[in-house]
Amino acid sequence: MEIATCGIGSRHEELVQALGQVGIQEPIGRLEHLDTEARRDIKVLFGWGITQEVIDSCPSLAWIQGAGAGVDWLLPVRIPESVVVTRIVDHFGPDMGEYALMAALAWVKDWRRITQGQAERQWSPYLVRQLAVLSVGILGAGSIGSHIAEMFRPLVREVRALGRKRPQLSGIRGFSAEEWETFYDQLDVLVMVLPHTPETYHAVGAQQIDRMKRGGYLINVGRGAVLDEAALIAAIQDGQLSGAALDVVETEPLPSDSPLWTLPGVTISPHISGPSRPDGMVAVFSENLSRFRAGRPMLGVVDWERGY
Ligand code: OXD
C-alpha cells in the first residue's frame, strides 16, 4: 500500500468512499493502524498533524497533501527536500467569506443585543449601524482573501486588500506590505486571513490597531498567532476597538481561563469558518494524485521560503 491518511480520524472512511466515487480504487491505509513494516512503503500521506515521528517512519515518502489551507503545523517538522508538500487551495473562500460577512453584519446590527433583548422580553429600540458606509480591509490577498474581498465589495463603501505585493483586484484598493500604514488608516473593519509563518507572527498589534477608526471591529479567520492578543485586549478595554470575532486564537482550544471568553464585544468560535469539506479535499487530492503519477506540477505546492 502506497497511500495513507493521517490525523483525520473517522473521516478516513468518508474520504476513501468519496475517492472511490471519482475512480480512485486503490487501497488507502490509515497511518495510525499501520505497523513499521507497512509504513516503509507509504509514498503519499494525506491529512493533518504529521509529526517528525511519522516522517521518520515513512522512508519512501514523496508527497504530503495537507487536508487544509494552512501548513503551519508542519513548520516544526524536518521534511526531506525530496518530499513535495501541497495544501488545499481554492476551496475555503466561500465558507470563510460567509463567516466574515456574518460577523461584520452581527456587529453592525448588534445581533447580541437583539438576542439578549428577546431572551429578556425587552422591547428596546436602538440605532443600528450600516455596513454600506464602512471601509473593510482584508489582510491577506491569496485565493481566500481575494474571494472574501469580492464578497464584501458590493456591500460596503470601500474594500482594501493587503498582500505581499500590491493586489490587483477590480474595484478593490490594493496595498503592498510596505504600504501597511495607509491600509490600516481609518479602517472600520479588519478581516485577517493571513497564514502563520515566522514572518506573520503578531503581525497585527497595537501599531496596526491604533491606525484603525476608533470603535472599529476585527475579524480573525486566518491564524491566531498572527494577532497579538494582549494588544487586542488592551484595544477593546480602551475603546479603540468595539469588539472582535475570533474563529482562531493563538492557543487552541482557547484555555478556559482566557480573558477573551468574557471580554465585552468578543465572539469566540471554535475554528469552524473554513471547513475541509470532502468534495473540495477529494477534488484537489485526486487531481494532484494524477499529476503526481504523471510527474506534472501539482496544485498548492508549499513554498517553504514564504512558509505556506
Ligand atoms: C485550514 C484550517 O488550514 O482549517 O484549512 O485552518
PDB file of C-alpha atoms and ligand atoms in Angstrom:
ATOM      1  CA  MET A   1       0.000   0.000   0.000  1.00  0.00           C
ATOM      2  CA  GLU A   2       1.415   3.380  -1.046  1.00  0.00           C
ATOM      3  CA  ILE A   3      -1.186   5.865   0.181  1.00  0.00           C
ATOM      4  CA  ALA A   4      -2.326   6.554   3.741  1.00  0.00           C
ATOM      5  CA  THR A   5      -4.306   9.171   5.608  1.00  0.00           C
ATOM      6  CA  CYS A   6      -3.025  10.642   8.849  1.00  0.00           C
ATOM      7  CA  GLY A   7      -4.826  12.504  11.631  1.00  0.00           C
ATOM      8  CA  ILE A   8      -8.268  12.597  10.018  1.00  0.00           C
ATOM      9  CA  GLY A   9      -9.827  10.010  12.362  1.00  0.00           C
ATOM     10  CA  SER A  10     -13.283   8.811  11.395  1.00  0.00           C
ATOM     11  CA  ARG A  11     -13.242  10.982   8.262  1.00  0.00           C
ATOM     12  CA  HIS A  12     -10.921   8.379   6.734  1.00  0.00           C
ATOM     13  CA  GLU A  13     -13.833   6.170   5.592  1.00  0.00           C
ATOM     14  CA  GLU A  14     -15.720   9.169   4.174  1.00  0.00           C
ATOM     15  CA  LEU A  15     -12.659  10.229   2.193  1.00  0.00           C
ATOM     16  CA  VAL A  16     -11.917   6.741   0.854  1.00  0.00           C
ATOM     17  CA  GLN A  17     -15.530   6.419  -0.257  1.00  0.00           C
ATOM     18  CA  ALA A  18     -15.527   9.816  -1.958  1.00  0.00           C
ATOM     19  CA  LEU A  19     -12.226   8.998  -3.703  1.00  0.00           C
ATOM     20  CA  GLY A  20     -13.757   5.694  -4.885  1.00  0.00           C
ATOM     21  CA  GLN A  21     -16.576   7.667  -6.474  1.00  0.00           C
ATOM     22  CA  VAL A  22     -14.087   9.625  -8.586  1.00  0.00           C
ATOM     23  CA  GLY A  23     -12.344   6.416  -9.679  1.00  0.00           C
ATOM     24  CA  ILE A  24      -9.526   6.102  -7.125  1.00  0.00           C
ATOM     25  CA  GLN A  25      -9.978   2.472  -6.074  1.00  0.00           C
ATOM     26  CA  GLU A  26      -6.546   1.556  -4.769  1.00  0.00           C
ATOM     27  CA  PRO A  27      -6.133   0.661  -1.089  1.00  0.00           C
ATOM     28  CA  ILE A  28      -5.694   3.652   1.213  1.00  0.00           C
ATOM     29  CA  GLY A  29      -4.412   2.901   4.695  1.00  0.00           C
ATOM     30  CA  ARG A  30      -4.850   4.753   7.944  1.00  0.00           C
ATOM     31  CA  LEU A  31      -1.364   5.552   9.157  1.00  0.00           C
ATOM     32  CA  GLU A  32      -2.351   5.148  12.794  1.00  0.00           C
ATOM     33  CA  HIS A  33      -3.216   1.490  12.014  1.00  0.00           C
ATOM     34  CA  LEU A  34      -0.066   0.641  10.032  1.00  0.00           C
ATOM     35  CA  ASP A  35       2.897  -1.169  11.592  1.00  0.00           C
ATOM     36  CA  THR A  36       6.543  -0.267  10.998  1.00  0.00           C
ATOM     37  CA  GLU A  37       6.811  -2.635   8.030  1.00  0.00           C
ATOM     38  CA  ALA A  38       3.724  -1.260   6.256  1.00  0.00           C
ATOM     39  CA  ARG A  39       4.807   2.339   6.823  1.00  0.00           C
ATOM     40  CA  ARG A  40       8.026   1.690   4.886  1.00  0.00           C
ATOM     41  CA  ASP A  41       6.029   1.500   1.608  1.00  0.00           C
ATOM     42  CA  ILE A  42       3.997   4.685   2.096  1.00  0.00           C
ATOM     43  CA  LYS A  43       4.730   7.248  -0.617  1.00  0.00           C
ATOM     44  CA  VAL A  44       1.747   9.563  -0.168  1.00  0.00           C
ATOM     45  CA  LEU A  45       0.259  10.936   3.046  1.00  0.00           C
ATOM     46  CA  PHE A  46      -2.979  12.912   3.223  1.00  0.00           C
ATOM     47  CA  GLY A  47      -4.056  14.705   6.376  1.00  0.00           C
ATOM     48  CA  TRP A  48      -3.059  16.791   9.346  1.00  0.00           C
ATOM     49  CA  GLY A  49      -0.764  16.726  12.323  1.00  0.00           C
ATOM     50  CA  ILE A  50       2.051  14.842  10.622  1.00  0.00           C
ATOM     51  CA  THR A  51       4.834  14.695  13.193  1.00  0.00           C
ATOM     52  CA  GLN A  52       8.562  14.070  12.978  1.00  0.00           C
ATOM     53  CA  GLU A  53       7.960  10.515  14.160  1.00  0.00           C
ATOM     54  CA  VAL A  54       5.559   9.961  11.246  1.00  0.00           C
ATOM     55  CA  ILE A  55       8.008  11.396   8.706  1.00  0.00           C
ATOM     56  CA  ASP A  56      10.859   9.290  10.101  1.00  0.00           C
ATOM     57  CA  SER A  57       8.743   6.144   9.941  1.00  0.00           C
ATOM     58  CA  CYS A  58       7.941   6.574   6.219  1.00  0.00           C
ATOM     59  CA  PRO A  59      11.305   6.450   4.381  1.00  0.00           C
ATOM     60  CA  SER A  60       9.639   6.135   0.923  1.00  0.00           C
ATOM     61  CA  LEU A  61       7.527   9.265   1.420  1.00  0.00           C
ATOM     62  CA  ALA A  62       7.442  11.501  -1.675  1.00  0.00           C
ATOM     63  CA  TRP A  63       4.352  13.691  -1.214  1.00  0.00           C
ATOM     64  CA  ILE A  64       2.258  15.101   1.647  1.00  0.00           C
ATOM     65  CA  GLN A  65      -1.168  16.520   0.801  1.00  0.00           C
ATOM     66  CA  GLY A  66      -2.282  18.677   3.735  1.00  0.00           C
ATOM     67  CA  ALA A  67      -6.015  18.496   4.421  1.00  0.00           C
ATOM     68  CA  GLY A  68      -6.412  22.240   4.882  1.00  0.00           C
ATOM     69  CA  ALA A  69      -5.274  25.617   3.641  1.00  0.00           C
ATOM     70  CA  GLY A  70      -2.632  26.087   6.329  1.00  0.00           C
ATOM     71  CA  VAL A  71       0.539  24.041   6.815  1.00  0.00           C
ATOM     72  CA  ASP A  72       1.867  25.832   9.903  1.00  0.00           C
ATOM     73  CA  TRP A  73       1.589  22.558  11.826  1.00  0.00           C
ATOM     74  CA  LEU A  74       4.429  21.274   9.614  1.00  0.00           C
ATOM     75  CA  LEU A  75       6.760  24.201  10.406  1.00  0.00           C
ATOM     76  CA  PRO A  76       8.491  22.422  13.346  1.00  0.00           C
ATOM     77  CA  VAL A  77       8.953  19.194  11.342  1.00  0.00           C
ATOM     78  CA  ARG A  78      12.103  18.427   9.329  1.00  0.00           C
ATOM     79  CA  ILE A  79      10.886  17.238   5.947  1.00  0.00           C
ATOM     80  CA  PRO A  80      13.352  15.775   3.424  1.00  0.00           C
ATOM     81  CA  GLU A  81      13.795  18.115   0.443  1.00  0.00           C
ATOM     82  CA  SER A  82      12.652  15.374  -1.908  1.00  0.00           C
ATOM     83  CA  VAL A  83       9.156  15.392  -0.328  1.00  0.00           C
ATOM     84  CA  VAL A  84       6.646  17.717  -2.015  1.00  0.00           C
ATOM     85  CA  VAL A  85       4.073  19.283   0.294  1.00  0.00           C
ATOM     86  CA  THR A  86       0.789  20.574  -1.101  1.00  0.00           C
ATOM     87  CA  ARG A  87      -2.143  22.256   0.608  1.00  0.00           C
ATOM     88  CA  ILE A  88      -5.816  22.572  -0.307  1.00  0.00           C
ATOM     89  CA  VAL A  89      -6.316  25.650  -2.464  1.00  0.00           C
ATOM     90  CA  ASP A  90      -9.319  27.423  -3.980  1.00  0.00           C
ATOM     91  CA  HIS A  91     -11.756  25.773  -1.597  1.00  0.00           C
ATOM     92  CA  PHE A  92     -12.205  27.872   1.544  1.00  0.00           C
ATOM     93  CA  GLY A  93     -13.124  31.314   0.168  1.00  0.00           C
ATOM     94  CA  PRO A  94     -16.934  30.924   0.137  1.00  0.00           C
ATOM     95  CA  ASP A  95     -17.175  29.498   3.674  1.00  0.00           C
ATOM     96  CA  MET A  96     -14.710  31.920   5.204  1.00  0.00           C
ATOM     97  CA  GLY A  97     -16.319  34.828   3.358  1.00  0.00           C
ATOM     98  CA  GLU A  98     -19.737  33.882   4.755  1.00  0.00           C
ATOM     99  CA  TYR A  99     -18.285  33.734   8.248  1.00  0.00           C
ATOM    100  CA  ALA A 100     -16.650  37.161   7.855  1.00  0.00           C
ATOM    101  CA  LEU A 101     -19.870  38.665   6.457  1.00  0.00           C
ATOM    102  CA  MET A 102     -21.901  37.142   9.270  1.00  0.00           C
ATOM    103  CA  ALA A 103     -19.508  38.558  11.871  1.00  0.00           C
ATOM    104  CA  ALA A 104     -19.495  42.018  10.264  1.00  0.00           C
ATOM    105  CA  LEU A 105     -23.302  42.112   9.989  1.00  0.00           C
ATOM    106  CA  ALA A 106     -23.797  40.780  13.519  1.00  0.00           C
ATOM    107  CA  TRP A 107     -21.537  43.587  14.708  1.00  0.00           C
ATOM    108  CA  VAL A 108     -23.167  46.422  12.745  1.00  0.00           C
ATOM    109  CA  LYS A 109     -26.695  45.398  13.726  1.00  0.00           C
ATOM    110  CA  ASP A 110     -25.619  44.317  17.242  1.00  0.00           C
ATOM    111  CA  TRP A 111     -27.155  40.863  16.965  1.00  0.00           C
ATOM    112  CA  ARG A 112     -26.036  40.070  20.504  1.00  0.00           C
ATOM    113  CA  ARG A 113     -28.264  42.890  21.795  1.00  0.00           C
ATOM    114  CA  ILE A 114     -31.183  41.608  19.706  1.00  0.00           C
ATOM    115  CA  THR A 115     -30.951  38.057  21.070  1.00  0.00           C
ATOM    116  CA  GLN A 116     -30.427  39.303  24.627  1.00  0.00           C
ATOM    117  CA  GLY A 117     -33.422  41.645  24.349  1.00  0.00           C
ATOM    118  CA  GLN A 118     -35.582  38.771  23.183  1.00  0.00           C
ATOM    119  CA  ALA A 119     -34.348  36.463  25.956  1.00  0.00           C
ATOM    120  CA  GLU A 120     -35.304  39.168  28.480  1.00  0.00           C
ATOM    121  CA  ARG A 121     -38.615  40.041  26.697  1.00  0.00           C
ATOM    122  CA  GLN A 122     -37.375  43.623  26.371  1.00  0.00           C
ATOM    123  CA  TRP A 123     -38.688  45.828  23.514  1.00  0.00           C
ATOM    124  CA  SER A 124     -35.929  48.469  23.478  1.00  0.00           C
ATOM    125  CA  PRO A 125     -35.269  50.029  20.046  1.00  0.00           C
ATOM    126  CA  TYR A 126     -31.774  51.377  19.272  1.00  0.00           C
ATOM    127  CA  LEU A 127     -29.986  52.929  16.291  1.00  0.00           C
ATOM    128  CA  VAL A 128     -28.257  50.197  14.276  1.00  0.00           C
ATOM    129  CA  ARG A 129     -25.108  50.852  12.237  1.00  0.00           C
ATOM    130  CA  GLN A 130     -24.949  50.404   8.455  1.00  0.00           C
ATOM    131  CA  LEU A 131     -22.469  48.170   6.632  1.00  0.00           C
ATOM    132  CA  ALA A 132     -22.816  50.151   3.380  1.00  0.00           C
ATOM    133  CA  VAL A 133     -20.904  53.152   4.761  1.00  0.00           C
ATOM    134  CA  LEU A 134     -17.943  51.217   6.103  1.00  0.00           C
ATOM    135  CA  SER A 135     -14.429  50.635   4.947  1.00  0.00           C
ATOM    136  CA  VAL A 136     -13.332  46.998   5.204  1.00  0.00           C
ATOM    137  CA  GLY A 137      -9.732  45.793   4.951  1.00  0.00           C
ATOM    138  CA  ILE A 138      -8.767  42.239   4.067  1.00  0.00           C
ATOM    139  CA  LEU A 139      -5.337  41.313   5.398  1.00  0.00           C
ATOM    140  CA  GLY A 140      -4.035  38.584   3.079  1.00  0.00           C
ATOM    141  CA  ALA A 141      -4.823  38.588  -0.615  1.00  0.00           C
ATOM    142  CA  GLY A 142      -4.321  34.973  -1.685  1.00  0.00           C
ATOM    143  CA  SER A 143      -7.217  32.967  -3.083  1.00  0.00           C
ATOM    144  CA  ILE A 144      -9.193  33.074   0.199  1.00  0.00           C
ATOM    145  CA  GLY A 145      -8.589  36.766   0.893  1.00  0.00           C
ATOM    146  CA  SER A 146      -9.425  37.752  -2.694  1.00  0.00           C
ATOM    147  CA  HIS A 147     -12.653  35.780  -2.535  1.00  0.00           C
ATOM    148  CA  ILE A 148     -13.635  37.432   0.740  1.00  0.00           C
ATOM    149  CA  ALA A 149     -12.798  40.875  -0.692  1.00  0.00           C
ATOM    150  CA  GLU A 150     -15.125  40.198  -3.614  1.00  0.00           C
ATOM    151  CA  MET A 151     -17.931  39.076  -1.335  1.00  0.00           C
ATOM    152  CA  PHE A 152     -17.714  42.361   0.614  1.00  0.00           C
ATOM    153  CA  ARG A 153     -17.272  44.609  -2.439  1.00  0.00           C
ATOM    154  CA  PRO A 154     -20.958  45.149  -3.369  1.00  0.00           C
ATOM    155  CA  LEU A 155     -21.982  45.666   0.258  1.00  0.00           C
ATOM    156  CA  VAL A 156     -19.624  48.277   1.648  1.00  0.00           C
ATOM    157  CA  ARG A 157     -18.266  51.724   0.837  1.00  0.00           C
ATOM    158  CA  GLU A 158     -14.726  50.543   0.231  1.00  0.00           C
ATOM    159  CA  VAL A 159     -12.762  47.301   0.294  1.00  0.00           C
ATOM    160  CA  ARG A 160      -8.998  47.345   0.756  1.00  0.00           C
ATOM    161  CA  ALA A 161      -6.732  44.318   0.424  1.00  0.00           C
ATOM    162  CA  LEU A 162      -3.147  43.984   1.583  1.00  0.00           C
ATOM    163  CA  GLY A 163      -0.819  41.368   0.093  1.00  0.00           C
ATOM    164  CA  ARG A 164       2.959  40.862  -0.050  1.00  0.00           C
ATOM    165  CA  LYS A 165       2.759  42.542  -3.459  1.00  0.00           C
ATOM    166  CA  ARG A 166       0.017  45.071  -4.175  1.00  0.00           C
ATOM    167  CA  PRO A 167      -3.080  43.010  -5.140  1.00  0.00           C
ATOM    168  CA  GLN A 168      -4.707  43.928  -8.448  1.00  0.00           C
ATOM    169  CA  LEU A 169      -8.388  43.175  -7.923  1.00  0.00           C
ATOM    170  CA  SER A 170     -11.077  45.045  -9.751  1.00  0.00           C
ATOM    171  CA  GLY A 171     -12.927  47.549  -7.565  1.00  0.00           C
ATOM    172  CA  ILE A 172     -10.666  46.871  -4.565  1.00  0.00           C
ATOM    173  CA  ARG A 173      -7.920  49.159  -3.258  1.00  0.00           C
ATOM    174  CA  GLY A 174      -4.750  47.099  -3.192  1.00  0.00           C
ATOM    175  CA  PHE A 175      -1.810  47.701  -0.819  1.00  0.00           C
ATOM    176  CA  SER A 176       1.599  46.058  -0.674  1.00  0.00           C
ATOM    177  CA  ALA A 177       3.154  45.014   2.644  1.00  0.00           C
ATOM    178  CA  GLU A 178       5.238  48.246   2.634  1.00  0.00           C
ATOM    179  CA  GLU A 179       2.040  50.318   2.390  1.00  0.00           C
ATOM    180  CA  TRP A 180       0.573  48.829   5.570  1.00  0.00           C
ATOM    181  CA  GLU A 181       0.105  52.185   7.333  1.00  0.00           C
ATOM    182  CA  THR A 182      -2.273  53.501   4.678  1.00  0.00           C
ATOM    183  CA  PHE A 183      -4.042  50.149   4.540  1.00  0.00           C
ATOM    184  CA  TYR A 184      -4.969  50.438   8.239  1.00  0.00           C
ATOM    185  CA  ASP A 185      -5.724  54.185   8.284  1.00  0.00           C
ATOM    186  CA  GLN A 186      -9.288  54.803   9.487  1.00  0.00           C
ATOM    187  CA  LEU A 187     -10.349  51.239   8.680  1.00  0.00           C
ATOM    188  CA  ASP A 188     -13.716  50.274  10.204  1.00  0.00           C
ATOM    189  CA  VAL A 189     -13.424  46.508   9.903  1.00  0.00           C
ATOM    190  CA  LEU A 190     -10.274  44.397   9.607  1.00  0.00           C
ATOM    191  CA  VAL A 191     -10.621  40.831   8.299  1.00  0.00           C
ATOM    192  CA  MET A 192      -7.477  38.788   8.972  1.00  0.00           C
ATOM    193  CA  VAL A 193      -6.814  35.883   6.607  1.00  0.00           C
ATOM    194  CA  LEU A 194      -3.048  35.501   6.963  1.00  0.00           C
ATOM    195  CA  PRO A 195      -1.296  32.148   7.408  1.00  0.00           C
ATOM    196  CA  HIS A 196       1.034  31.742  10.375  1.00  0.00           C
ATOM    197  CA  THR A 197       4.667  31.897   9.274  1.00  0.00           C
ATOM    198  CA  PRO A 198       7.744  33.243  11.120  1.00  0.00           C
ATOM    199  CA  GLU A 199       7.122  36.490   9.185  1.00  0.00           C
ATOM    200  CA  THR A 200       3.456  36.933  10.172  1.00  0.00           C
ATOM    201  CA  TYR A 201       3.757  36.162  13.909  1.00  0.00           C
ATOM    202  CA  HIS A 202       1.944  39.009  15.762  1.00  0.00           C
ATOM    203  CA  ALA A 203       1.725  40.995  12.507  1.00  0.00           C
ATOM    204  CA  VAL A 204      -1.361  42.724  13.930  1.00  0.00           C
ATOM    205  CA  GLY A 205      -0.653  44.529  17.180  1.00  0.00           C
ATOM    206  CA  ALA A 206      -1.100  47.928  18.794  1.00  0.00           C
ATOM    207  CA  GLN A 207       0.570  49.855  15.942  1.00  0.00           C
ATOM    208  CA  GLN A 208      -1.851  48.462  13.379  1.00  0.00           C
ATOM    209  CA  ILE A 209      -4.991  48.586  15.536  1.00  0.00           C
ATOM    210  CA  ASP A 210      -4.298  52.173  16.614  1.00  0.00           C
ATOM    211  CA  ARG A 211      -4.485  53.305  12.984  1.00  0.00           C
ATOM    212  CA  MET A 212      -7.999  51.916  12.574  1.00  0.00           C
ATOM    213  CA  LYS A 213     -11.071  54.062  13.133  1.00  0.00           C
ATOM    214  CA  ARG A 214     -11.883  54.341  16.843  1.00  0.00           C
ATOM    215  CA  GLY A 215     -14.570  51.837  17.769  1.00  0.00           C
ATOM    216  CA  GLY A 216     -13.730  49.554  14.796  1.00  0.00           C
ATOM    217  CA  TYR A 217     -14.056  45.792  14.630  1.00  0.00           C
ATOM    218  CA  LEU A 218     -11.627  42.926  13.987  1.00  0.00           C
ATOM    219  CA  ILE A 219     -12.392  39.500  12.493  1.00  0.00           C
ATOM    220  CA  ASN A 220      -9.735  36.768  12.501  1.00  0.00           C
ATOM    221  CA  VAL A 221     -10.314  33.712  10.313  1.00  0.00           C
ATOM    222  CA  GLY A 222      -6.617  33.111   9.464  1.00  0.00           C
ATOM    223  CA  ARG A 223      -4.383  32.065  12.322  1.00  0.00           C
ATOM    224  CA  GLY A 224      -4.440  33.090  15.967  1.00  0.00           C
ATOM    225  CA  ALA A 225      -0.685  33.629  16.197  1.00  0.00           C
ATOM    226  CA  VAL A 226      -0.875  36.468  13.659  1.00  0.00           C
ATOM    227  CA  LEU A 227      -2.761  38.594  16.209  1.00  0.00           C
ATOM    228  CA  ASP A 228      -1.128  39.963  19.338  1.00  0.00           C
ATOM    229  CA  GLU A 229      -3.931  39.036  21.744  1.00  0.00           C
ATOM    230  CA  ALA A 230      -2.626  41.253  24.541  1.00  0.00           C
ATOM    231  CA  ALA A 231      -2.821  44.233  22.146  1.00  0.00           C
ATOM    232  CA  LEU A 232      -6.350  43.237  21.125  1.00  0.00           C
ATOM    233  CA  ILE A 233      -7.483  43.040  24.754  1.00  0.00           C
ATOM    234  CA  ALA A 234      -5.929  46.443  25.545  1.00  0.00           C
ATOM    235  CA  ALA A 235      -7.572  47.993  22.456  1.00  0.00           C
ATOM    236  CA  ILE A 236     -11.009  46.684  23.440  1.00  0.00           C
ATOM    237  CA  GLN A 237     -10.645  47.786  27.047  1.00  0.00           C
ATOM    238  CA  ASP A 238      -9.645  51.236  25.851  1.00  0.00           C
ATOM    239  CA  GLY A 239     -12.485  51.502  23.279  1.00  0.00           C
ATOM    240  CA  GLN A 240     -10.162  51.697  20.267  1.00  0.00           C
ATOM    241  CA  LEU A 241     -11.913  48.533  19.073  1.00  0.00           C
ATOM    242  CA  SER A 242     -15.518  47.832  19.966  1.00  0.00           C
ATOM    243  CA  GLY A 243     -15.108  44.100  19.569  1.00  0.00           C
ATOM    244  CA  ALA A 244     -13.797  41.159  17.628  1.00  0.00           C
ATOM    245  CA  ALA A 245     -14.901  37.848  16.151  1.00  0.00           C
ATOM    246  CA  LEU A 246     -12.171  35.277  16.655  1.00  0.00           C
ATOM    247  CA  ASP A 247     -12.528  31.976  14.872  1.00  0.00           C
ATOM    248  CA  VAL A 248      -8.854  31.259  15.556  1.00  0.00           C
ATOM    249  CA  VAL A 249      -6.774  32.016  18.634  1.00  0.00           C
ATOM    250  CA  GLU A 250      -3.122  31.630  19.491  1.00  0.00           C
ATOM    251  CA  THR A 251      -3.717  28.619  21.766  1.00  0.00           C
ATOM    252  CA  GLU A 252      -6.414  26.260  20.531  1.00  0.00           C
ATOM    253  CA  PRO A 253      -8.622  25.179  22.177  1.00  0.00           C
ATOM    254  CA  LEU A 254      -8.813  28.567  23.929  1.00  0.00           C
ATOM    255  CA  PRO A 255      -7.893  27.906  27.603  1.00  0.00           C
ATOM    256  CA  SER A 256     -10.894  28.160  29.919  1.00  0.00           C
ATOM    257  CA  ASP A 257      -9.205  30.928  31.951  1.00  0.00           C
ATOM    258  CA  SER A 258      -8.542  33.164  28.920  1.00  0.00           C
ATOM    259  CA  PRO A 259      -9.936  36.693  29.399  1.00  0.00           C
ATOM    260  CA  LEU A 260     -11.097  36.572  25.764  1.00  0.00           C
ATOM    261  CA  TRP A 261     -14.047  34.335  26.686  1.00  0.00           C
ATOM    262  CA  THR A 262     -15.770  37.115  28.574  1.00  0.00           C
ATOM    263  CA  LEU A 263     -14.358  40.306  27.078  1.00  0.00           C
ATOM    264  CA  PRO A 264     -17.307  42.534  26.078  1.00  0.00           C
ATOM    265  CA  GLY A 265     -17.818  42.599  22.308  1.00  0.00           C
ATOM    266  CA  VAL A 266     -15.719  39.485  21.660  1.00  0.00           C
ATOM    267  CA  THR A 267     -17.220  36.433  19.964  1.00  0.00           C
ATOM    268  CA  ILE A 268     -15.246  33.200  20.020  1.00  0.00           C
ATOM    269  CA  SER A 269     -15.939  30.314  17.652  1.00  0.00           C
ATOM    270  CA  PRO A 270     -14.018  27.002  17.589  1.00  0.00           C
ATOM    271  CA  HIS A 271     -12.074  27.281  14.290  1.00  0.00           C
ATOM    272  CA  ILE A 272     -15.064  26.457  12.104  1.00  0.00           C
ATOM    273  CA  SER A 273     -15.023  29.193   9.474  1.00  0.00           C
ATOM    274  CA  GLY A 274     -13.201  27.155   6.806  1.00  0.00           C
ATOM    275  CA  PRO A 275     -14.272  23.515   6.952  1.00  0.00           C
ATOM    276  CA  SER A 276     -12.358  20.941   4.873  1.00  0.00           C
ATOM    277  CA  ARG A 277     -15.379  19.613   3.007  1.00  0.00           C
ATOM    278  CA  PRO A 278     -14.996  16.181   1.347  1.00  0.00           C
ATOM    279  CA  ASP A 279     -15.800  17.485  -2.164  1.00  0.00           C
ATOM    280  CA  GLY A 280     -13.017  20.076  -2.020  1.00  0.00           C
ATOM    281  CA  MET A 281     -10.484  17.695  -0.466  1.00  0.00           C
ATOM    282  CA  VAL A 282     -11.284  14.979  -2.998  1.00  0.00           C
ATOM    283  CA  ALA A 283     -11.143  17.354  -5.959  1.00  0.00           C
ATOM    284  CA  VAL A 284      -7.676  18.614  -5.023  1.00  0.00           C
ATOM    285  CA  PHE A 285      -6.329  15.248  -3.869  1.00  0.00           C
ATOM    286  CA  SER A 286      -7.480  13.312  -6.948  1.00  0.00           C
ATOM    287  CA  GLU A 287      -6.211  15.991  -9.333  1.00  0.00           C
ATOM    288  CA  ASN A 288      -2.871  16.109  -7.520  1.00  0.00           C
ATOM    289  CA  LEU A 289      -2.630  12.313  -7.446  1.00  0.00           C
ATOM    290  CA  SER A 290      -2.837  12.115 -11.223  1.00  0.00           C
ATOM    291  CA  ARG A 291      -0.336  14.974 -11.554  1.00  0.00           C
ATOM    292  CA  PHE A 292       1.982  13.253  -9.046  1.00  0.00           C
ATOM    293  CA  ARG A 293       1.832   9.993 -11.010  1.00  0.00           C
ATOM    294  CA  ALA A 294       2.418  11.789 -14.318  1.00  0.00           C
ATOM    295  CA  GLY A 295       5.245  13.891 -12.865  1.00  0.00           C
ATOM    296  CA  ARG A 296       3.347  17.107 -13.675  1.00  0.00           C
ATOM    297  CA  PRO A 297       3.359  20.275 -11.485  1.00  0.00           C
ATOM    298  CA  MET A 298       0.909  19.904  -8.619  1.00  0.00           C
ATOM    299  CA  LEU A 299      -1.698  22.303  -7.195  1.00  0.00           C
ATOM    300  CA  GLY A 300      -0.978  24.212  -3.991  1.00  0.00           C
ATOM    301  CA  VAL A 301       2.711  23.324  -3.672  1.00  0.00           C
ATOM    302  CA  VAL A 302       4.063  24.857  -0.456  1.00  0.00           C
ATOM    303  CA  ASP A 303       6.903  27.310  -0.861  1.00  0.00           C
ATOM    304  CA  TRP A 304       8.888  26.976   2.382  1.00  0.00           C
ATOM    305  CA  GLU A 305      10.631  30.307   1.741  1.00  0.00           C
ATOM    306  CA  ARG A 306       7.221  32.003   2.131  1.00  0.00           C
ATOM    307  CA  GLY A 307       6.074  29.477   4.729  1.00  0.00           C
ATOM    308  CA  TYR A 308       2.771  28.493   3.057  1.00  0.00           C
TER     309      TYR A 308
HETATM  310  C1  OXD B   1      -7.005  25.161   7.408  1.00  0.00           C
HETATM  311  C2  OXD B   1      -7.804  25.450   8.600  1.00  0.00           C
HETATM  312  O1  OXD B   1      -5.787  25.326   7.430  1.00  0.00           O
HETATM  313  O2  OXD B   1      -8.848  24.829   8.801  1.00  0.00           O
HETATM  314  O3  OXD B   1      -7.608  24.778   6.416  1.00  0.00           O
HETATM  315  O4  OXD B   1      -7.447  26.318   9.377  1.00  0.00           O
END
